[in-house]
mmCIF file of C-alpha atoms in Angstrom:
data_model
loop_
_atom_site.group_PDB
_atom_site.id
_atom_site.type_symbol
_atom_site.label_atom_id
_atom_site.label_comp_id
_atom_site.label_asym_id
_atom_site.label_seq_id
_atom_site.Cartn_x
_atom_site.Cartn_y
_atom_site.Cartn_z
ATOM 1 C CA MET A 203 13.909 227.339 319.652
ATOM 2 C CA THR A 204 16.509 224.812 319.425
ATOM 3 C CA GLY A 205 17.066 222.837 316.311
ATOM 4 C CA ARG A 206 16.450 218.868 316.645
ATOM 5 C CA VAL A 207 19.272 216.578 316.908
ATOM 6 C CA ILE A 208 18.624 213.344 314.808
ATOM 7 C CA VAL A 209 20.985 210.230 315.344
ATOM 8 C CA ILE A 210 21.134 207.922 312.065
ATOM 9 C CA THR A 211 22.200 204.583 312.868
ATOM 10 C CA SER A 212 21.980 200.746 311.949
ATOM 11 C CA GLY A 213 23.929 198.285 314.056
ATOM 12 C CA LYS A 214 25.035 196.643 310.870
ATOM 13 C CA GLY A 215 27.768 198.231 308.430
ATOM 14 C CA GLY A 216 27.159 198.624 304.850
ATOM 15 C CA VAL A 217 23.128 199.062 304.752
ATOM 16 C CA GLY A 218 23.801 202.824 303.493
ATOM 17 C CA LYS A 219 23.817 204.901 306.784
ATOM 18 C CA THR A 220 26.390 207.571 305.343
ATOM 19 C CA THR A 221 24.199 207.629 302.277
ATOM 20 C CA THR A 222 21.290 208.624 303.991
ATOM 21 C CA SER A 223 22.732 211.041 306.289
ATOM 22 C CA ALA A 224 24.129 212.954 303.066
ATOM 23 C CA ASN A 225 21.012 212.792 301.295
ATOM 24 C CA ILE A 226 18.581 213.587 304.259
ATOM 25 C CA GLY A 227 20.661 216.557 305.221
ATOM 26 C CA THR A 228 21.093 217.412 301.603
ATOM 27 C CA ALA A 229 17.266 217.494 300.969
ATOM 28 C CA LEU A 230 16.531 219.283 304.132
ATOM 29 C CA ALA A 231 18.748 221.756 303.336
ATOM 30 C CA LYS A 232 17.337 222.283 299.787
ATOM 31 C CA SER A 233 14.074 222.730 301.227
ATOM 32 C CA GLY A 234 15.563 226.002 303.196
ATOM 33 C CA SER A 235 16.244 224.521 306.803
ATOM 34 C CA SER A 236 19.767 225.143 307.980
ATOM 35 C CA VAL A 237 21.448 221.550 308.551
ATOM 36 C CA VAL A 238 25.070 220.357 310.019
ATOM 37 C CA LEU A 239 25.760 216.762 309.676
ATOM 38 C CA ILE A 240 28.655 215.429 312.294
ATOM 39 C CA ASP A 241 30.326 212.445 310.855
ATOM 40 C CA THR A 242 31.114 210.396 314.225
ATOM 41 C CA ASP A 243 32.997 207.802 312.595
ATOM 42 C CA ILE A 244 36.462 208.426 313.694
ATOM 43 C CA GLY A 245 39.204 206.771 311.883
ATOM 44 C CA LEU A 246 36.754 205.616 309.078
ATOM 45 C CA ARG A 247 35.332 209.173 307.584
ATOM 46 C CA ASN A 248 33.052 209.028 304.683
ATOM 47 C CA LEU A 249 30.620 211.659 304.753
ATOM 48 C CA ASP A 250 32.910 214.373 303.461
ATOM 49 C CA LEU A 251 33.322 212.059 300.305
ATOM 50 C CA LEU A 252 29.547 211.527 299.706
ATOM 51 C CA LEU A 253 29.425 215.346 299.866
ATOM 52 C CA GLY A 254 32.286 216.219 297.710
ATOM 53 C CA LEU A 255 33.757 218.172 300.471
ATOM 54 C CA GLU A 256 37.139 215.782 300.948
ATOM 55 C CA ASN A 257 39.410 218.546 299.574
ATOM 56 C CA ARG A 258 37.964 221.336 301.923
ATOM 57 C CA ILE A 259 38.631 219.612 305.373
ATOM 58 C CA VAL A 260 40.929 221.658 307.417
ATOM 59 C CA TYR A 261 39.637 220.795 310.992
ATOM 60 C CA THR A 262 37.806 217.754 312.398
ATOM 61 C CA LEU A 263 35.285 217.217 315.169
ATOM 62 C CA VAL A 264 38.629 216.069 317.520
ATOM 63 C CA ASP A 265 40.374 219.140 316.644
ATOM 64 C CA VAL A 266 37.263 220.798 318.121
ATOM 65 C CA VAL A 267 37.457 218.636 321.257
ATOM 66 C CA GLU A 268 41.063 219.134 321.913
ATOM 67 C CA GLU A 269 40.660 223.095 321.487
ATOM 68 C CA ARG A 270 42.918 223.133 318.537
ATOM 69 C CA CYS A 271 40.169 225.461 316.696
ATOM 70 C CA LYS A 272 36.581 227.036 317.525
ATOM 71 C CA LEU A 273 33.511 225.111 316.689
ATOM 72 C CA LYS A 274 32.595 227.206 313.780
ATOM 73 C CA GLN A 275 36.190 227.277 312.104
ATOM 74 C CA ALA A 276 35.550 223.457 311.706
ATOM 75 C CA LEU A 277 32.364 223.543 309.975
ATOM 76 C CA VAL A 278 32.721 223.114 306.167
ATOM 77 C CA LYS A 279 30.034 224.823 303.940
ATOM 78 C CA ASP A 280 28.648 222.800 301.230
ATOM 79 C CA LYS A 281 29.530 223.945 297.814
ATOM 80 C CA LYS A 282 25.887 224.221 296.291
ATOM 81 C CA ASN A 283 24.047 224.643 299.378
ATOM 82 C CA PRO A 284 24.807 227.494 301.745
ATOM 83 C CA ASN A 285 22.245 225.901 304.609
ATOM 84 C CA LEU A 286 24.504 222.797 304.816
ATOM 85 C CA CYS A 287 27.478 222.390 306.652
ATOM 86 C CA LEU A 288 29.721 219.341 307.623
ATOM 87 C CA LEU A 289 31.523 218.529 310.832
ATOM 88 C CA ALA A 290 34.369 215.937 309.625
ATOM 89 C CA ALA A 291 35.662 212.860 311.686
ATOM 90 C CA ALA A 292 39.278 212.206 312.172
ATOM 91 C CA GLN A 293 41.205 210.130 309.870
ATOM 92 C CA THR A 294 44.097 209.210 312.033
ATOM 93 C CA ARG A 295 42.586 208.913 315.388
ATOM 94 C CA ASP A 296 39.950 206.219 316.975
ATOM 95 C CA LYS A 297 36.746 206.351 318.363
ATOM 96 C CA SER A 298 37.981 206.972 321.817
ATOM 97 C CA ALA A 299 39.258 210.348 321.091
ATOM 98 C CA VAL A 300 35.573 212.038 321.633
ATOM 99 C CA THR A 301 33.567 211.224 324.748
ATOM 100 C CA ALA A 302 29.694 210.862 324.761
ATOM 101 C CA GLU A 303 29.670 214.068 326.850
ATOM 102 C CA GLN A 304 32.036 216.059 324.722
ATOM 103 C CA LEU A 305 29.654 215.164 321.559
ATOM 104 C CA LYS A 306 26.718 216.079 323.481
ATOM 105 C CA GLY A 307 28.186 219.482 324.075
ATOM 106 C CA ILE A 308 29.132 219.861 320.742
ATOM 107 C CA CYS A 309 25.108 219.324 319.725
ATOM 108 C CA GLU A 310 23.853 221.325 322.345
ATOM 109 C CA ASP A 311 26.018 224.323 321.106
ATOM 110 C CA LEU A 312 25.108 223.587 317.205
ATOM 111 C CA GLN A 313 21.363 223.346 318.199
ATOM 112 C CA LYS A 314 21.491 227.046 318.729
ATOM 113 C CA ASP A 315 22.286 228.108 315.279
ATOM 114 C CA PHE A 316 20.818 224.967 312.912
ATOM 115 C CA ASP A 317 17.184 223.653 312.602
ATOM 116 C CA PHE A 318 18.841 220.364 312.424
ATOM 117 C CA VAL A 319 21.703 218.509 313.391
ATOM 118 C CA LEU A 320 22.167 215.226 311.751
ATOM 119 C CA VAL A 321 24.650 212.879 313.428
ATOM 120 C CA ASP A 322 25.914 210.064 311.299
ATOM 121 C CA CYS A 323 26.482 206.976 313.781
ATOM 122 C CA PRO A 324 29.395 204.365 313.236
ATOM 123 C CA ALA A 325 28.484 200.603 312.853
ATOM 124 C CA GLY A 326 28.401 198.304 315.873
ATOM 125 C CA ILE A 327 26.893 198.941 319.400
ATOM 126 C CA GLU A 328 30.105 199.745 321.095
ATOM 127 C CA GLU A 329 32.021 203.045 322.270
ATOM 128 C CA GLY A 330 31.282 204.882 318.623
ATOM 129 C CA PHE A 331 27.529 204.046 319.109
ATOM 130 C CA LYS A 332 26.874 205.415 322.779
ATOM 131 C CA THR A 333 28.964 208.662 321.787
ATOM 132 C CA ALA A 334 27.177 209.080 318.559
ATOM 133 C CA VAL A 335 23.575 208.841 320.336
ATOM 134 C CA SER A 336 24.544 210.824 323.363
ATOM 135 C CA GLY A 337 23.491 214.286 322.145
ATOM 136 C CA ALA A 338 20.264 213.090 320.143
ATOM 137 C CA THR A 339 16.545 213.186 320.977
ATOM 138 C CA GLU A 340 15.348 211.536 317.832
ATOM 139 C CA ALA A 341 16.685 208.510 315.575
ATOM 140 C CA ILE A 342 16.593 207.103 312.241
ATOM 141 C CA VAL A 343 17.360 203.423 312.171
ATOM 142 C CA VAL A 344 18.219 202.141 308.717
ATOM 143 C CA THR A 345 17.921 198.779 307.494
ATOM 144 C CA THR A 346 18.024 196.658 304.103
ATOM 145 C CA PRO A 347 15.512 193.790 303.961
ATOM 146 C CA GLU A 348 18.169 191.193 304.949
ATOM 147 C CA MET A 349 17.524 189.193 307.871
ATOM 148 C CA SER A 350 21.058 189.694 309.095
ATOM 149 C CA ALA A 351 20.492 193.571 308.981
ATOM 150 C CA VAL A 352 17.031 193.523 310.460
ATOM 151 C CA ARG A 353 18.387 191.348 313.607
ATOM 152 C CA ASP A 354 20.850 194.140 314.247
ATOM 153 C CA ALA A 355 18.345 196.985 313.774
ATOM 154 C CA ASP A 356 16.568 195.098 316.392
ATOM 155 C CA ARG A 357 19.247 195.284 318.704
ATOM 156 C CA ILE A 358 19.756 199.110 318.052
ATOM 157 C CA ILE A 359 15.970 199.521 318.856
ATOM 158 C CA GLY A 360 16.363 197.826 321.902
ATOM 159 C CA LEU A 361 19.191 200.279 322.971
ATOM 160 C CA LEU A 362 17.216 203.373 321.972
ATOM 161 C CA GLU A 363 14.241 202.538 323.924
ATOM 162 C CA ALA A 364 16.248 202.141 327.054
ATOM 163 C CA LYS A 365 17.960 205.396 326.281
ATOM 164 C CA GLU A 366 15.667 207.949 328.122
ATOM 165 C CA GLU A 367 16.933 211.065 326.067
ATOM 166 C CA ILE A 368 15.739 209.479 322.829
ATOM 167 C CA LYS A 369 11.953 210.722 322.460
ATOM 168 C CA SER A 370 11.205 208.860 318.956
ATOM 169 C CA TYR A 371 12.535 206.829 316.547
ATOM 170 C CA LYS A 372 11.751 205.757 313.049
ATOM 171 C CA LEU A 373 12.685 202.950 310.440
ATOM 172 C CA LEU A 374 14.110 203.731 307.008
ATOM 173 C CA VAL A 375 14.202 200.552 304.673
ATOM 174 C CA ASN A 376 16.937 200.919 302.330
ATOM 175 C CA ARG A 377 17.609 198.961 298.903
ATOM 176 C CA VAL A 378 14.333 197.711 298.443
ATOM 177 C CA ARG A 379 13.775 195.656 295.267
ATOM 178 C CA PRO A 380 10.253 194.961 294.208
ATOM 179 C CA ASN A 381 11.132 192.407 291.529
ATOM 180 C CA MET A 382 12.659 190.169 294.372
ATOM 181 C CA ILE A 383 9.869 190.981 296.577
ATOM 182 C CA GLN A 384 7.432 189.821 294.197
ATOM 183 C CA SER A 385 9.067 186.488 293.568
ATOM 184 C CA ASN A 386 9.622 186.051 297.579
ATOM 185 C CA ASP A 387 13.581 186.430 297.197
ATOM 186 C CA MET A 388 13.386 189.487 299.418
ATOM 187 C CA MET A 389 11.501 190.218 302.580
ATOM 188 C CA SER A 390 8.753 192.964 301.881
ATOM 189 C CA VAL A 391 8.933 196.364 303.787
ATOM 190 C CA GLU A 392 5.490 194.996 305.685
ATOM 191 C CA ASP A 393 7.514 192.306 307.024
ATOM 192 C CA VAL A 394 10.327 194.348 308.161
ATOM 193 C CA VAL A 395 8.002 196.772 309.968
ATOM 194 C CA ASP A 396 6.003 193.756 311.494
ATOM 195 C CA ILE A 397 9.278 192.204 312.838
ATOM 196 C CA LEU A 398 10.611 195.793 314.414
ATOM 197 C CA SER A 399 7.475 196.895 315.251
ATOM 198 C CA CYS A 400 8.422 200.294 314.278
ATOM 199 C CA ASP A 401 6.960 203.388 312.544
ATOM 200 C CA LEU A 402 8.140 203.791 308.828
ATOM 201 C CA ILE A 403 9.889 207.049 307.886
ATOM 202 C CA GLY A 404 11.092 205.953 304.405
ATOM 203 C CA VAL A 405 11.608 203.317 301.699
ATOM 204 C CA ILE A 406 14.370 203.675 299.510
ATOM 205 C CA PRO A 407 14.439 201.752 296.088
ATOM 206 C CA GLU A 408 17.728 200.125 295.099
ATOM 207 C CA ASP A 409 19.229 202.772 292.482
ATOM 208 C CA THR A 410 22.498 202.137 290.778
ATOM 209 C CA GLY A 411 22.756 205.755 290.136
ATOM 210 C CA ILE A 412 23.858 206.102 294.149
ATOM 211 C CA ILE A 413 26.810 204.247 293.047
ATOM 212 C CA THR A 414 27.761 206.823 290.398
ATOM 213 C CA SER A 415 26.579 209.954 292.925
ATOM 214 C CA THR A 416 28.721 208.654 295.996
ATOM 215 C CA ASN A 417 31.905 208.526 293.182
ATOM 216 C CA ARG A 418 31.086 211.943 292.041
ATOM 217 C CA GLY A 419 30.416 213.438 295.725
ATOM 218 C CA GLU A 420 27.012 214.587 294.707
ATOM 219 C CA PRO A 421 24.155 213.295 296.822
ATOM 220 C CA ILE A 422 21.182 211.662 294.582
ATOM 221 C CA VAL A 423 18.939 213.988 295.956
ATOM 222 C CA ASN A 424 20.188 216.495 293.147
ATOM 223 C CA ASP A 425 19.354 213.934 290.417
ATOM 224 C CA GLU A 426 15.428 215.027 289.572
ATOM 225 C CA ASP A 427 14.789 211.620 287.803
ATOM 226 C CA SER A 428 16.159 209.484 290.436
ATOM 227 C CA GLN A 429 13.469 207.381 292.368
ATOM 228 C CA ALA A 430 16.022 206.984 295.326
ATOM 229 C CA GLY A 431 16.373 210.657 295.123
ATOM 230 C CA LYS A 432 12.656 211.303 295.287
ATOM 231 C CA ALA A 433 12.000 208.760 298.270
ATOM 232 C CA TYR A 434 15.068 210.450 300.122
ATOM 233 C CA ILE A 435 13.191 214.037 299.547
ATOM 234 C CA ASN A 436 10.257 212.466 300.775
ATOM 235 C CA VAL A 437 12.047 211.282 303.865
ATOM 236 C CA ALA A 438 13.072 214.926 304.599
ATOM 237 C CA LYS A 439 9.419 216.208 304.027
ATOM 238 C CA ARG A 440 8.327 213.330 306.497
ATOM 239 C CA ILE A 441 10.667 214.651 309.615
ATOM 240 C CA GLN A 442 9.461 218.206 308.715
ATOM 241 C CA GLY A 443 5.800 217.039 309.534
ATOM 242 C CA GLU A 444 4.570 216.958 306.346
ATOM 243 C CA ASP A 445 2.113 213.589 305.441
ATOM 244 C CA ILE A 446 3.537 212.275 302.303
ATOM 245 C CA PRO A 447 2.582 208.799 300.756
ATOM 246 C CA PHE A 448 5.107 206.560 300.164
ATOM 247 C CA LEU A 449 6.310 206.049 296.566
ATOM 248 C CA ASP A 450 4.713 203.126 294.495
ATOM 249 C CA MET A 451 7.840 201.197 293.494
ATOM 250 C CA ASN A 452 5.871 198.599 291.215
ATOM 251 C CA GLU A 453 4.941 201.603 289.095
ATOM 252 C CA PRO A 454 7.226 201.369 285.802
ATOM 253 C CA THR A 455 9.436 204.428 285.190
ATOM 254 C CA GLY A 456 10.968 206.112 281.908
ATOM 255 C CA PHE A 457 11.024 203.834 279.036
ATOM 256 C CA ALA A 458 8.967 200.828 280.829
ATOM 257 C CA ALA A 459 6.196 203.218 281.903
ATOM 258 C CA PHE A 460 5.922 204.355 278.073
ATOM 259 C CA ILE A 461 5.710 200.700 276.847
ATOM 260 C CA ASP A 462 3.014 200.053 279.785
ATOM 261 C CA LYS A 463 1.149 202.943 278.738
ATOM 262 C CA ILE A 464 0.971 201.349 275.017
ATOM 263 C CA LYS A 465 0.199 197.684 276.131
ATOM 264 C CA ASN A 466 -2.787 199.348 278.206
ATOM 265 C CA PHE A 467 -4.067 201.190 275.455
ATOM 266 C CA LEU A 468 -3.966 198.290 273.378
ATOM 267 C CA GLY A 469 -5.674 196.134 276.315
ATOM 268 C CA LEU A 470 -2.433 193.752 276.436
ATOM 269 C CA ASN A 471 -2.399 194.626 280.309
ATOM 270 C CA LYS A 472 -5.395 192.848 281.211
ATOM 271 C CA LYS A 473 -4.702 189.609 283.073
ATOM 272 C CA SER A 474 -6.556 186.036 281.779
ATOM 273 C CA ASP A 475 -8.028 184.158 284.582
ATOM 274 C CA ASP A 476 -5.453 181.097 285.751
ATOM 275 C CA LYS A 477 -6.723 177.831 284.317
ATOM 276 C CA GLU A 478 -6.576 174.586 286.090
#
């Protein structure tokens, strides 16, 4: 049985696509699946930084295509997880250095040895996007609850629907802030799903720990106390076919949860009727 090739895309830059790729890949590998991550953002590679592998890159995707090395030589194993490998992008070339046919061939080769091939797609809908989706049969569309990001996600979904090879695509809503949704300062996840008419695979809460984990080259799924980490682990489980409920992000955690329990015990959380 060949592995699954999933492209992680967004249209808009800066919505957390590469963070999503690194964390889903790490979570799948931690569960025992063999995973390879492909960074197709040629010229602007970042996936190696998020995994803490920047000092171990010898060969890149472009080196494989231009036959300066074999595919297996270019794969960098994760330091902590032997089930996870990275095929890095080249920093000194542009997106025209790899064609759609070439990437499709690489994905087909990797499918033979890995359970999952995750393709981290560059932002935009130009050549880089067309190349990144060329070898995939599934897609995860990443958006944030902002109109500009949702509009770009809608454009990407239209392009994915037009591509026969893409058999299914799912939506991941990133950087969700429940307090802003409650005050009507942010679109709700339900609003985003309604606009895009797309099945949901993940809801990731805003988490300042992601900045720290990115700077350390350590995916947030390795932090057992992180809500975002738990949410990414749940996404990986859903990809593997498990029926996992979405996190209740209105539920307080840590010290806030402790205070909430005391209030419940004292009966202070009972809402009084609103008076006209």
